[in-house]
Coordinates of C-alpha atoms in Angstrom, one line a residue:
M734 CA 4.7 19.0 -1.5
I735 CA 5.6 15.2 -1.4
Y736 CA 3.4 14.8 1.7
D737 CA 0.4 16.5 0.0
D738 CA 0.8 14.7 -3.3
A739 CA 1.1 11.3 -1.5
R740 CA -1.9 12.0 0.8
E741 CA -4.0 13.1 -2.1
L742 CA -3.3 9.9 -4.1
I743 CA -3.7 7.6 -1.2
C744 CA -7.0 9.1 -0.1
E745 CA -8.3 9.1 -3.7
L746 CA -7.5 5.4 -4.1
V747 CA -9.2 4.4 -0.8
R748 CA -12.3 6.5 -1.6
L749 CA -12.6 5.1 -5.1
Q750 CA -15.9 3.3 -5.7
R751 CA -16.7 1.0 -8.5
P752 CA -18.8 -2.1 -8.9
F753 CA -17.4 -5.0 -6.8
F754 CA -14.9 -2.9 -4.9
R755 CA -15.3 -3.5 -1.2
P756 CA -14.1 -0.9 1.4
V757 CA -10.4 -0.8 1.9
K758 CA -9.4 -2.4 5.2
L759 CA -5.7 -2.9 4.4
L760 CA -3.6 -0.8 2.0
A761 CA -0.2 -2.1 0.8
I762 CA 2.3 0.8 0.1
G763 CA 5.6 0.6 -1.7
C764 CA 7.8 3.6 -2.2
S765 CA 11.3 4.4 -3.6
S766 CA 12.6 7.6 -2.1
S767 CA 15.4 7.4 -4.7
E768 CA 12.8 7.5 -7.5
I769 CA 10.9 10.4 -5.8
A770 CA 14.1 12.4 -5.8
G771 CA 14.8 11.7 -9.5
G772 CA 17.4 9.0 -8.9
T773 CA 17.5 5.3 -9.6
I774 CA 15.6 2.9 -7.3
G775 CA 17.9 1.7 -4.5
H776 CA 20.7 4.2 -5.1
A777 CA 19.8 7.5 -3.5
S778 CA 17.6 6.6 -0.4
T779 CA 16.4 9.7 1.4
Y780 CA 14.8 9.1 4.8
E781 CA 12.9 12.4 4.8
L782 CA 11.0 11.6 1.6
G783 CA 10.1 8.1 3.0
E784 CA 8.9 9.8 6.2
Q785 CA 6.7 12.2 4.3
V786 CA 5.0 9.4 2.4
C787 CA 4.6 7.4 5.6
R788 CA 3.0 10.3 7.4
A789 CA 0.7 10.9 4.5
A790 CA -0.4 7.3 4.5
L791 CA -0.9 7.1 8.3
D792 CA -2.8 10.4 8.4
C793 CA -5.1 9.2 5.6
A794 CA -5.6 5.8 7.3
S795 CA -6.5 7.6 10.6
E796 CA -9.0 9.8 8.8
L797 CA -10.6 7.0 6.6
G798 CA -10.3 4.0 8.9
F799 CA -7.9 1.5 7.3
A800 CA -4.7 -0.2 8.2
C801 CA -1.4 0.2 6.3
A802 CA 1.3 -2.3 5.4
F803 CA 4.6 -0.7 4.3
Q804 CA 6.7 -2.8 2.0
C805 CA 10.4 -3.1 2.6
C806 CA 12.9 -3.3 -0.3
E807 CA 14.3 -6.6 -1.6
H808 CA 17.1 -6.6 1.0
L809 CA 14.4 -7.7 3.5
N810 CA 12.6 -9.9 0.9
R811 CA 9.8 -7.3 0.5
A812 CA 8.5 -8.0 4.0
L813 CA 6.0 -5.4 5.3
V814 CA 5.9 -3.2 8.4
I815 CA 2.5 -3.4 10.1
E816 CA 1.1 -2.8 13.6
R817 CA 1.5 -6.0 15.7
E818 CA -2.2 -5.9 16.6
E819 CA -3.2 -6.0 12.9
A820 CA -0.7 -8.8 12.2
D821 CA -2.1 -10.8 15.1
R822 CA -5.7 -10.1 14.1
R823 CA -5.0 -11.4 10.5
G824 CA -2.9 -14.3 11.6
L825 CA 0.1 -13.1 9.6
Q826 CA 3.6 -14.6 9.9
I827 CA 5.8 -12.3 11.8
V828 CA 9.5 -12.2 10.8
C829 CA 12.5 -10.8 12.7
A830 CA 14.2 -7.8 11.2
V831 CA 14.3 -4.0 11.7
P832 CA 14.3 -1.9 8.5
R833 CA 17.0 0.7 7.9
P834 CA 17.2 3.2 5.0
K835 CA 19.7 1.1 3.1
A836 CA 18.3 -2.3 4.2
G837 CA 14.5 -2.1 4.1
G838 CA 14.1 1.3 2.7
S839 CA 13.3 4.8 3.9
L840 CA 9.5 4.3 3.8
A841 CA 9.6 1.1 5.8
T842 CA 12.1 2.6 8.3
A843 CA 9.9 5.7 8.8
A844 CA 6.9 3.4 9.3
Y845 CA 8.7 1.3 11.8
R846 CA 9.6 4.4 13.8
A847 CA 6.1 6.0 13.5
M848 CA 4.0 3.0 14.6
R849 CA 3.1 2.1 18.2
D850 CA 4.1 -1.5 18.1
P851 CA 5.5 -2.4 14.6
V852 CA 6.4 -5.8 13.3
L853 CA 7.5 -7.2 10.0
V854 CA 5.4 -9.8 8.2
E855 CA 6.2 -12.0 5.3
S856 CA 3.2 -11.1 3.2
V857 CA -0.3 -9.7 3.2
A858 CA -3.4 -9.9 1.0
A859 CA -4.3 -6.2 0.8
D860 CA -7.5 -4.7 -0.5
A861 CA -5.7 -2.0 -2.4
G862 CA -2.1 -1.0 -3.1
I863 CA -0.1 2.1 -4.2
D864 CA 3.3 1.8 -5.6
I865 CA 5.4 5.0 -5.8
G866 CA 8.5 4.4 -7.9
Q867 CA 7.9 0.9 -9.3
T868 CA 8.7 -1.1 -6.2
L869 CA 6.5 -4.1 -7.3
I870 CA 3.9 -4.5 -4.6
G871 CA 1.6 -6.7 -6.6
M872 CA 2.5 -9.8 -4.6
H873 CA 0.8 -8.2 -1.6
L874 CA -2.6 -7.7 -3.1
R875 CA -5.7 -10.0 -3.0
R876 CA -6.9 -11.7 -6.1
V877 CA -8.2 -10.0 -8.4
A878 CA -6.1 -6.8 -8.7
V879 CA -7.7 -4.1 -10.9
P880 CA -5.4 -1.3 -12.0
V881 CA -6.8 2.2 -11.4
R882 CA -5.8 5.5 -12.8
L883 CA -5.5 8.3 -10.3
A884 CA -5.5 12.0 -10.9
R885 CA -1.8 12.3 -10.5
K886 CA 0.7 10.0 -12.2
T887 CA 3.8 10.9 -10.1
V888 CA 5.0 11.8 -6.6
G889 CA 8.1 13.9 -7.1
E890 CA 9.8 12.2 -10.0
A891 CA 8.5 8.7 -9.2
L892 CA 5.8 7.0 -11.3
V893 CA 2.7 5.9 -9.4
T894 CA 0.8 2.7 -10.0
A895 CA -2.3 1.8 -8.0
A896 CA -4.8 -1.0 -7.8
R897 CA -7.9 -2.0 -6.0
T898 CA -9.0 -5.6 -5.6
R899 CA -12.4 -7.3 -6.2
P900 CA -13.6 -10.9 -5.7
P901 CA -13.1 -13.2 -8.7
L902 CA -16.1 -13.3 -11.1
I903 CA -16.8 -17.0 -11.5
G904 CA -19.3 -18.8 -13.8
G905 CA -19.8 -18.3 -17.4
E906 CA -22.4 -16.7 -19.8
R907 CA -25.3 -17.9 -17.5
A908 CA -23.7 -16.4 -14.3
R909 CA -25.2 -13.3 -12.8
Y910 CA -23.1 -11.0 -10.6
T911 CA -25.8 -8.8 -9.2
P912 CA -29.0 -9.8 -7.4
E913 CA -32.1 -9.9 -9.6
D914 CA -35.8 -10.1 -8.7

């Protein structure tokens, strides 16, 4: 059930099309397994729930062709787990740590174990983000983040917040944002 709900939401977010939204190449994901289970964030970590969200994200990424960055908890300064190849391609700052359920979080631990060559990076500028359980992923999104409402509002007992990003609209009343003849 958690896998299906998370997959549905992640795929919906990535497929969402609106003016100025570009294809999602990198998705930032934050998740509190404690909140999914109905507890308080950081106090009832459940690896199996993090693993289900991780699998849902990686399966959707494989299907739709985007990369994932899984946010650790505050004990690892909200670093993100990402494939080394993606980190190198983007020129991201790699940091030294290995997440654990009580120091990094269940989602980040599951991602670290599931990836081929995982590393932690300080930060990313993702095209979209999904936050399951109010883990505060906004710092890892590109400017300008646009909140989006998805079909479901929860995964388990955890509230879901999602955003896509768009380029900043610059100019003023004379500016045009679409080509004209």
